Amino acid sequence: MELSLSCWNFGASPVSVVGDGYCYPYPMELFVKKKIKKLCYAQFEVFDQSGNLLLQIDGGVWNLRMKRIMRDPSGFPILTLRGKIITLWHKWKAYEGDTTDEDNIVFSVQQSHPFQIKKELHVFLENCKKKVPDFLVIGSYTSLSFKVFKGHRLLAEVKHNFTLESFYKGKEKYRVKIYPEVDYAFIVALLVVLDENDTP
């Protein structure tokens, strides 16, 4: 996945969901490493091209809680992700900080349809119940690779670098291309939600 000058969208309005501090005026390439540490615990780490740690996400996997917390490199909580498994729609909510107070909802995510023909998630800002989503996440069932759109505007592309060896070792990797003025913490949060939905 290469970042070429043709990908630059100069003058694009910022797409800030988690915070303005996660938007940059140039394209970024991030590397996300997932490691399953034990049966009900997995960790994601997000690095830039220089190897600097930008974000870390930890929490339960394969359990009823479906809770993950996104933190900055110092461990300060940025977002709490909570999912519902007792539903065909695979609904998730993201809350500011380490709370799950309904007043602190940043965005919500659900499948476009309980029985999808293609992989598609609808993302709504805050806890909106409108019919038209603010963002679309579109991918395929053959991999965890996907693209994020706001209307017709492409915001990010995620490629899952899957190998059988990494899968059996409990280690997986993603490459994430973030377009200019797009909140990379928001994109990483969507990656975690999609990964959780696809976890057996």
mmCIF file of N, CA and C in Angstrom, residues 22-111:
data_model
loop_
_atom_site.group_PDB
_atom_site.id
_atom_site.type_symbol
_atom_site.label_atom_id
_atom_site.label_comp_id
_atom_site.label_asym_id
_atom_site.label_seq_id
_atom_site.Cartn_x
_atom_site.Cartn_y
_atom_site.Cartn_z
ATOM 1 N N TYR A 22 -5.920 14.218 16.187
ATOM 2 C CA TYR A 22 -5.635 13.000 15.428
ATOM 3 C C TYR A 22 -5.779 13.233 13.920
ATOM 4 N N CYS A 23 -5.941 14.486 13.519
ATOM 5 C CA CYS A 23 -6.033 14.839 12.105
ATOM 6 C C CYS A 23 -4.747 15.532 11.663
ATOM 7 N N TYR A 24 -4.194 15.103 10.527
ATOM 8 C CA TYR A 24 -2.984 15.718 9.990
ATOM 9 C C TYR A 24 -3.235 16.157 8.557
ATOM 10 N N PRO A 25 -2.583 17.235 8.102
ATOM 11 C CA PRO A 25 -2.834 17.767 6.756
ATOM 12 C C PRO A 25 -2.145 16.996 5.641
ATOM 13 N N TYR A 26 -1.646 15.816 5.943
ATOM 14 C CA TYR A 26 -0.956 15.001 4.947
ATOM 15 C C TYR A 26 -1.358 13.537 5.161
ATOM 16 N N PRO A 27 -1.195 12.697 4.155
ATOM 17 C CA PRO A 27 -1.557 11.282 4.322
ATOM 18 C C PRO A 27 -0.605 10.581 5.267
ATOM 19 N N MET A 28 -1.122 9.593 5.962
ATOM 20 C CA MET A 28 -0.332 8.822 6.914
ATOM 21 C C MET A 28 -0.461 7.338 6.600
ATOM 22 N N GLU A 29 0.589 6.605 6.893
ATOM 23 C CA GLU A 29 0.520 5.151 6.825
ATOM 24 C C GLU A 29 0.824 4.618 8.223
ATOM 25 N N LEU A 30 -0.109 3.853 8.751
ATOM 26 C CA LEU A 30 0.033 3.298 10.092
ATOM 27 C C LEU A 30 0.115 1.779 10.016
ATOM 28 N N PHE A 31 0.722 1.211 11.036
ATOM 29 C CA PHE A 31 0.837 -0.237 11.146
ATOM 30 C C PHE A 31 0.199 -0.665 12.465
ATOM 31 N N VAL A 32 -0.754 -1.574 12.370
ATOM 32 C CA VAL A 32 -1.479 -2.035 13.552
ATOM 33 C C VAL A 32 -1.143 -3.498 13.797
ATOM 34 N N LYS A 33 -0.685 -3.771 15.003
ATOM 35 C CA LYS A 33 -0.338 -5.144 15.382
ATOM 36 C C LYS A 33 -1.323 -5.642 16.439
ATOM 37 N N LYS A 34 -1.903 -6.805 16.169
ATOM 38 C CA LYS A 34 -2.827 -7.424 17.119
ATOM 39 C C LYS A 34 -2.170 -8.657 17.709
ATOM 40 N N LYS A 35 -2.251 -8.775 19.026
ATOM 41 C CA LYS A 35 -1.674 -9.932 19.700
ATOM 42 C C LYS A 35 -2.663 -10.467 20.718
ATOM 43 N N ILE A 36 -2.983 -11.752 20.592
ATOM 44 C CA ILE A 36 -3.855 -12.409 21.565
ATOM 45 C C ILE A 36 -2.971 -12.942 22.684
ATOM 46 N N LYS A 37 -3.123 -12.364 23.870
ATOM 47 C CA LYS A 37 -2.260 -12.732 24.988
ATOM 48 C C LYS A 37 -2.780 -13.928 25.760
ATOM 49 N N LYS A 38 -4.090 -14.043 25.846
ATOM 50 C CA LYS A 38 -4.690 -15.210 26.468
ATOM 51 C C LYS A 38 -6.080 -15.371 25.894
ATOM 52 N N LEU A 39 -6.819 -16.377 26.323
ATOM 53 C CA LEU A 39 -8.075 -16.738 25.674
ATOM 54 C C LEU A 39 -9.055 -15.579 25.581
ATOM 55 N N CYS A 40 -9.147 -14.766 26.619
ATOM 56 C CA CYS A 40 -10.137 -13.692 26.630
ATOM 57 C C CYS A 40 -9.494 -12.315 26.661
ATOM 58 N N TYR A 41 -8.307 -12.170 26.076
ATOM 59 C CA TYR A 41 -7.643 -10.870 26.117
ATOM 60 C C TYR A 41 -6.800 -10.680 24.867
ATOM 61 N N ALA A 42 -6.998 -9.555 24.209
ATOM 62 C CA ALA A 42 -6.216 -9.227 23.018
ATOM 63 C C ALA A 42 -5.784 -7.777 23.097
ATOM 64 N N GLN A 43 -4.674 -7.468 22.455
ATOM 65 C CA GLN A 43 -4.142 -6.115 22.478
ATOM 66 C C GLN A 43 -3.778 -5.672 21.068
ATOM 67 N N PHE A 44 -4.105 -4.417 20.755
ATOM 68 C CA PHE A 44 -3.700 -3.803 19.502
ATOM 69 C C PHE A 44 -2.705 -2.693 19.823
ATOM 70 N N GLU A 45 -1.695 -2.568 18.982
ATOM 71 C CA GLU A 45 -0.753 -1.459 19.089
ATOM 72 C C GLU A 45 -0.639 -0.801 17.721
ATOM 73 N N VAL A 46 -0.653 0.531 17.706
ATOM 74 C CA VAL A 46 -0.650 1.298 16.457
ATOM 75 C C VAL A 46 0.644 2.101 16.374
ATOM 76 N N PHE A 47 1.366 1.934 15.265
ATOM 77 C CA PHE A 47 2.657 2.591 15.074
ATOM 78 C C PHE A 47 2.644 3.417 13.794
ATOM 79 N N ASP A 48 3.458 4.492 13.776
ATOM 80 C CA ASP A 48 3.651 5.218 12.529
ATOM 81 C C ASP A 48 4.814 4.590 11.766
ATOM 82 N N GLN A 49 5.191 5.182 10.633
ATOM 83 C CA GLN A 49 6.232 4.595 9.798
ATOM 84 C C GLN A 49 7.603 4.623 10.467
ATOM 85 N N SER A 50 7.774 5.487 11.455
ATOM 86 C CA SER A 50 9.050 5.572 12.169
ATOM 87 C C SER A 50 9.111 4.626 13.355
ATOM 88 N N GLY A 51 8.035 3.889 13.586
ATOM 89 C CA GLY A 51 8.006 2.946 14.697
ATOM 90 C C GLY A 51 7.555 3.551 16.010
ATOM 91 N N ASN A 52 7.034 4.769 15.979
ATOM 92 C CA ASN A 52 6.545 5.402 17.203
ATOM 93 C C ASN A 52 5.166 4.867 17.569
ATOM 94 N N LEU A 53 4.976 4.521 18.836
ATOM 95 C CA LEU A 53 3.681 4.044 19.309
ATOM 96 C C LEU A 53 2.718 5.217 19.402
ATOM 97 N N LEU A 54 1.565 5.109 18.724
ATOM 98 C CA LEU A 54 0.573 6.175 18.718
ATOM 99 C C LEU A 54 -0.634 5.848 19.586
ATOM 100 N N LEU A 55 -1.085 4.592 19.508
ATOM 101 C CA LEU A 55 -2.275 4.172 20.242
ATOM 102 C C LEU A 55 -2.111 2.736 20.696
ATOM 103 N N GLN A 56 -2.824 2.374 21.743
ATOM 104 C CA GLN A 56 -2.893 0.981 22.183
ATOM 105 C C GLN A 56 -4.323 0.687 22.625
ATOM 106 N N ILE A 57 -4.795 -0.482 22.249
ATOM 107 C CA ILE A 57 -6.171 -0.877 22.563
ATOM 108 C C ILE A 57 -6.133 -2.244 23.212
ATOM 109 N N ASP A 58 -6.780 -2.381 24.347
ATOM 110 C CA ASP A 58 -6.824 -3.681 25.006
ATOM 111 C C ASP A 58 -8.246 -3.975 25.450
ATOM 112 N N GLY A 59 -8.478 -5.223 25.827
ATOM 113 C CA GLY A 59 -9.796 -5.600 26.314
ATOM 114 C C GLY A 59 -10.155 -7.019 25.973
ATOM 115 N N GLY A 60 -11.382 -7.381 26.314
ATOM 116 C CA GLY A 60 -11.832 -8.753 26.181
ATOM 117 C C GLY A 60 -12.153 -9.132 24.757
ATOM 118 N N VAL A 61 -11.957 -10.401 24.465
ATOM 119 C CA VAL A 61 -12.304 -10.972 23.174
ATOM 120 C C VAL A 61 -12.928 -12.337 23.431
ATOM 121 N N TRP A 62 -13.912 -12.719 22.603
ATOM 122 C CA TRP A 62 -14.633 -13.986 22.789
ATOM 123 C C TRP A 62 -15.315 -14.049 24.157
ATOM 124 N N ASN A 63 -15.894 -12.952 24.601
ATOM 125 C CA ASN A 63 -16.637 -13.004 25.854
ATOM 126 C C ASN A 63 -17.865 -12.115 25.745
ATOM 127 N N LEU A 64 -18.723 -12.142 26.764
ATOM 128 C CA LEU A 64 -19.981 -11.422 26.704
ATOM 129 C C LEU A 64 -19.816 -9.923 26.861
ATOM 130 N N ARG A 65 -18.718 -9.464 27.416
ATOM 131 C CA ARG A 65 -18.558 -8.044 27.679
ATOM 132 C C ARG A 65 -18.254 -7.257 26.407
ATOM 133 N N MET A 66 -17.408 -7.792 25.551
ATOM 134 C CA MET A 66 -17.014 -7.117 24.310
ATOM 135 C C MET A 66 -16.672 -5.665 24.579
ATOM 136 N N LYS A 67 -15.702 -5.467 25.419
ATOM 137 C CA LYS A 67 -15.292 -4.114 25.797
ATOM 138 C C LYS A 67 -13.817 -3.929 25.486
ATOM 139 N N ARG A 68 -13.515 -2.820 24.834
ATOM 140 C CA ARG A 68 -12.134 -2.476 24.551
ATOM 141 C C ARG A 68 -11.900 -1.015 24.905
ATOM 142 N N ILE A 69 -10.701 -0.721 25.359
ATOM 143 C CA ILE A 69 -10.355 0.650 25.719
ATOM 144 C C ILE A 69 -9.163 1.098 24.885
ATOM 145 N N MET A 70 -9.329 2.231 24.199
ATOM 146 C CA MET A 70 -8.245 2.827 23.426
ATOM 147 C C MET A 70 -7.504 3.819 24.316
ATOM 148 N N ARG A 71 -6.165 3.707 24.316
ATOM 149 C CA ARG A 71 -5.341 4.580 25.155
ATOM 150 C C ARG A 71 -4.251 5.241 24.320
ATOM 151 N N ASP A 72 -3.758 6.374 24.836
ATOM 152 C CA ASP A 72 -2.611 7.012 24.190
ATOM 153 C C ASP A 72 -1.342 6.303 24.647
ATOM 154 N N PRO A 73 -0.165 6.660 24.139
ATOM 155 C CA PRO A 73 1.063 5.938 24.504
ATOM 156 C C PRO A 73 1.371 5.928 26.005
ATOM 157 N N SER A 74 0.861 6.919 26.738
ATOM 158 C CA SER A 74 1.106 6.967 28.183
ATOM 159 C C SER A 74 0.097 6.161 28.977
ATOM 160 N N GLY A 75 -0.908 5.610 28.289
ATOM 161 C CA GLY A 75 -1.914 4.797 28.965
ATOM 162 C C GLY A 75 -3.184 5.541 29.312
ATOM 163 N N PHE A 76 -3.297 6.809 28.938
ATOM 164 C CA PHE A 76 -4.501 7.588 29.232
ATOM 165 C C PHE A 76 -5.647 7.130 28.339
ATOM 166 N N PRO A 77 -6.827 6.835 28.907
ATOM 167 C CA PRO A 77 -7.946 6.338 28.104
ATOM 168 C C PRO A 77 -8.536 7.406 27.189
ATOM 169 N N ILE A 78 -8.713 7.057 25.919
ATOM 170 C CA ILE A 78 -9.273 7.970 24.927
ATOM 171 C C ILE A 78 -10.714 7.595 24.601
ATOM 172 N N LEU A 79 -10.922 6.299 24.331
ATOM 173 C CA LEU A 79 -12.243 5.796 23.974
ATOM 174 C C LEU A 79 -12.514 4.467 24.663
ATOM 175 N N THR A 80 -13.781 4.216 24.946
ATOM 176 C CA THR A 80 -14.218 2.898 25.382
ATOM 177 C C THR A 80 -15.190 2.361 24.339
ATOM 178 N N LEU A 81 -14.910 1.177 23.813
ATOM 179 C CA LEU A 81 -15.758 0.539 22.811
ATOM 180 C C LEU A 81 -16.538 -0.592 23.461
ATOM 181 N N ARG A 82 -17.857 -0.567 23.332
ATOM 182 C CA ARG A 82 -18.691 -1.621 23.888
ATOM 183 C C ARG A 82 -19.569 -2.197 22.800
ATOM 184 N N GLY A 83 -19.620 -3.527 22.727
ATOM 185 C CA GLY A 83 -20.428 -4.194 21.718
ATOM 186 C C GLY A 83 -21.530 -5.024 22.336
ATOM 187 N N LYS A 84 -22.554 -5.306 21.541
ATOM 188 C CA LYS A 84 -23.656 -6.171 21.950
ATOM 189 C C LYS A 84 -23.631 -7.416 21.080
ATOM 190 N N ILE A 85 -23.524 -8.562 21.728
ATOM 191 C CA ILE A 85 -23.513 -9.794 20.939
ATOM 192 C C ILE A 85 -24.883 -10.451 20.876
ATOM 193 N N ILE A 86 -25.804 -10.024 21.750
ATOM 194 C CA ILE A 86 -27.135 -10.627 21.724
ATOM 195 C C ILE A 86 -27.999 -9.832 20.753
ATOM 196 N N THR A 87 -27.555 -9.763 19.543
ATOM 197 C CA THR A 87 -28.272 -9.058 18.480
ATOM 198 C C THR A 87 -27.729 -9.516 17.144
ATOM 199 N N LEU A 88 -28.578 -9.564 16.134
ATOM 200 C CA LEU A 88 -28.140 -9.934 14.789
ATOM 201 C C LEU A 88 -27.412 -8.794 14.108
ATOM 202 N N TRP A 89 -27.523 -7.592 14.682
ATOM 203 C CA TRP A 89 -27.000 -6.413 14.014
ATOM 204 C C TRP A 89 -25.564 -6.089 14.419
ATOM 205 N N HIS A 90 -25.002 -6.745 15.423
ATOM 206 C CA HIS A 90 -23.635 -6.479 15.863
ATOM 207 C C HIS A 90 -23.427 -4.990 16.143
ATOM 208 N N LYS A 91 -24.148 -4.477 17.110
ATOM 209 C CA LYS A 91 -24.082 -3.056 17.419
ATOM 210 C C LYS A 91 -22.930 -2.739 18.375
ATOM 211 N N TRP A 92 -22.290 -1.595 18.127
ATOM 212 C CA TRP A 92 -21.216 -1.110 18.982
ATOM 213 C C TRP A 92 -21.441 0.362 19.284
ATOM 214 N N LYS A 93 -20.935 0.788 20.434
ATOM 215 C CA LYS A 93 -20.945 2.202 20.784
ATOM 216 C C LYS A 93 -19.557 2.591 21.280
ATOM 217 N N ALA A 94 -19.156 3.798 20.942
ATOM 218 C CA ALA A 94 -17.873 4.332 21.398
ATOM 219 C C ALA A 94 -18.139 5.508 22.330
ATOM 220 N N TYR A 95 -17.517 5.454 23.496
ATOM 221 C CA TYR A 95 -17.708 6.485 24.506
ATOM 222 C C TYR A 95 -16.398 7.226 24.762
ATOM 223 N N GLU A 96 -16.517 8.478 25.117
ATOM 224 C CA GLU A 96 -15.335 9.274 25.427
ATOM 225 C C GLU A 96 -14.702 8.810 26.731
ATOM 226 N N GLY A 97 -13.382 8.662 26.738
ATOM 227 C CA GLY A 97 -12.655 8.260 27.944
ATOM 228 C C GLY A 97 -12.926 6.830 28.341
ATOM 229 N N ASP A 98 -12.945 6.566 29.647
ATOM 230 C CA ASP A 98 -13.130 5.192 30.133
ATOM 231 C C ASP A 98 -14.517 4.976 30.729
ATOM 232 N N THR A 99 -15.473 5.792 30.319
ATOM 233 C CA THR A 99 -16.831 5.670 30.825
ATOM 234 C C THR A 99 -17.741 5.027 29.790
ATOM 235 N N THR A 100 -18.874 4.519 30.231
ATOM 236 C CA THR A 100 -19.902 4.030 29.310
ATOM 237 C C THR A 100 -21.213 4.762 29.575
ATOM 238 N N ASP A 101 -21.085 6.003 30.009
ATOM 239 C CA ASP A 101 -22.246 6.857 30.244
ATOM 240 C C ASP A 101 -22.854 7.233 28.898
ATOM 241 N N GLU A 102 -24.162 7.070 28.762
ATOM 242 C CA GLU A 102 -24.831 7.346 27.491
ATOM 243 C C GLU A 102 -24.668 8.800 27.049
ATOM 244 N N ASP A 103 -24.397 9.690 27.995
ATOM 245 C CA ASP A 103 -24.197 11.098 27.642
ATOM 246 C C ASP A 103 -22.853 11.337 26.964
ATOM 247 N N ASN A 104 -21.960 10.344 27.027
ATOM 248 C CA ASN A 104 -20.612 10.508 26.473
ATOM 249 C C ASN A 104 -20.381 9.709 25.194
ATOM 250 N N ILE A 105 -21.448 9.345 24.506
ATOM 251 C CA ILE A 105 -21.307 8.595 23.252
ATOM 252 C C ILE A 105 -20.680 9.477 22.177
ATOM 253 N N VAL A 106 -19.661 8.944 21.524
ATOM 254 C CA VAL A 106 -18.994 9.659 20.433
ATOM 255 C C VAL A 106 -19.568 9.218 19.083
ATOM 256 N N PHE A 107 -19.703 7.909 18.910
ATOM 257 C CA PHE A 107 -20.326 7.381 17.696
ATOM 258 C C PHE A 107 -20.844 5.977 17.958
ATOM 259 N N SER A 108 -21.728 5.513 17.080
ATOM 260 C CA SER A 108 -22.254 4.149 17.173
ATOM 261 C C SER A 108 -22.114 3.463 15.824
ATOM 262 N N VAL A 109 -22.007 2.128 15.861
ATOM 263 C CA VAL A 109 -21.759 1.339 14.650
ATOM 264 C C VAL A 109 -22.711 0.153 14.629
ATOM 265 N N GLN A 110 -23.247 -0.145 13.451
ATOM 266 C CA GLN A 110 -24.026 -1.365 13.307
ATOM 267 C C GLN A 110 -23.950 -1.858 11.874
ATOM 268 N N GLN A 111 -24.267 -3.135 11.687
ATOM 269 C CA GLN A 111 -24.302 -3.691 10.347
ATOM 270 C C GLN A 111 -25.402 -3.021 9.540
#
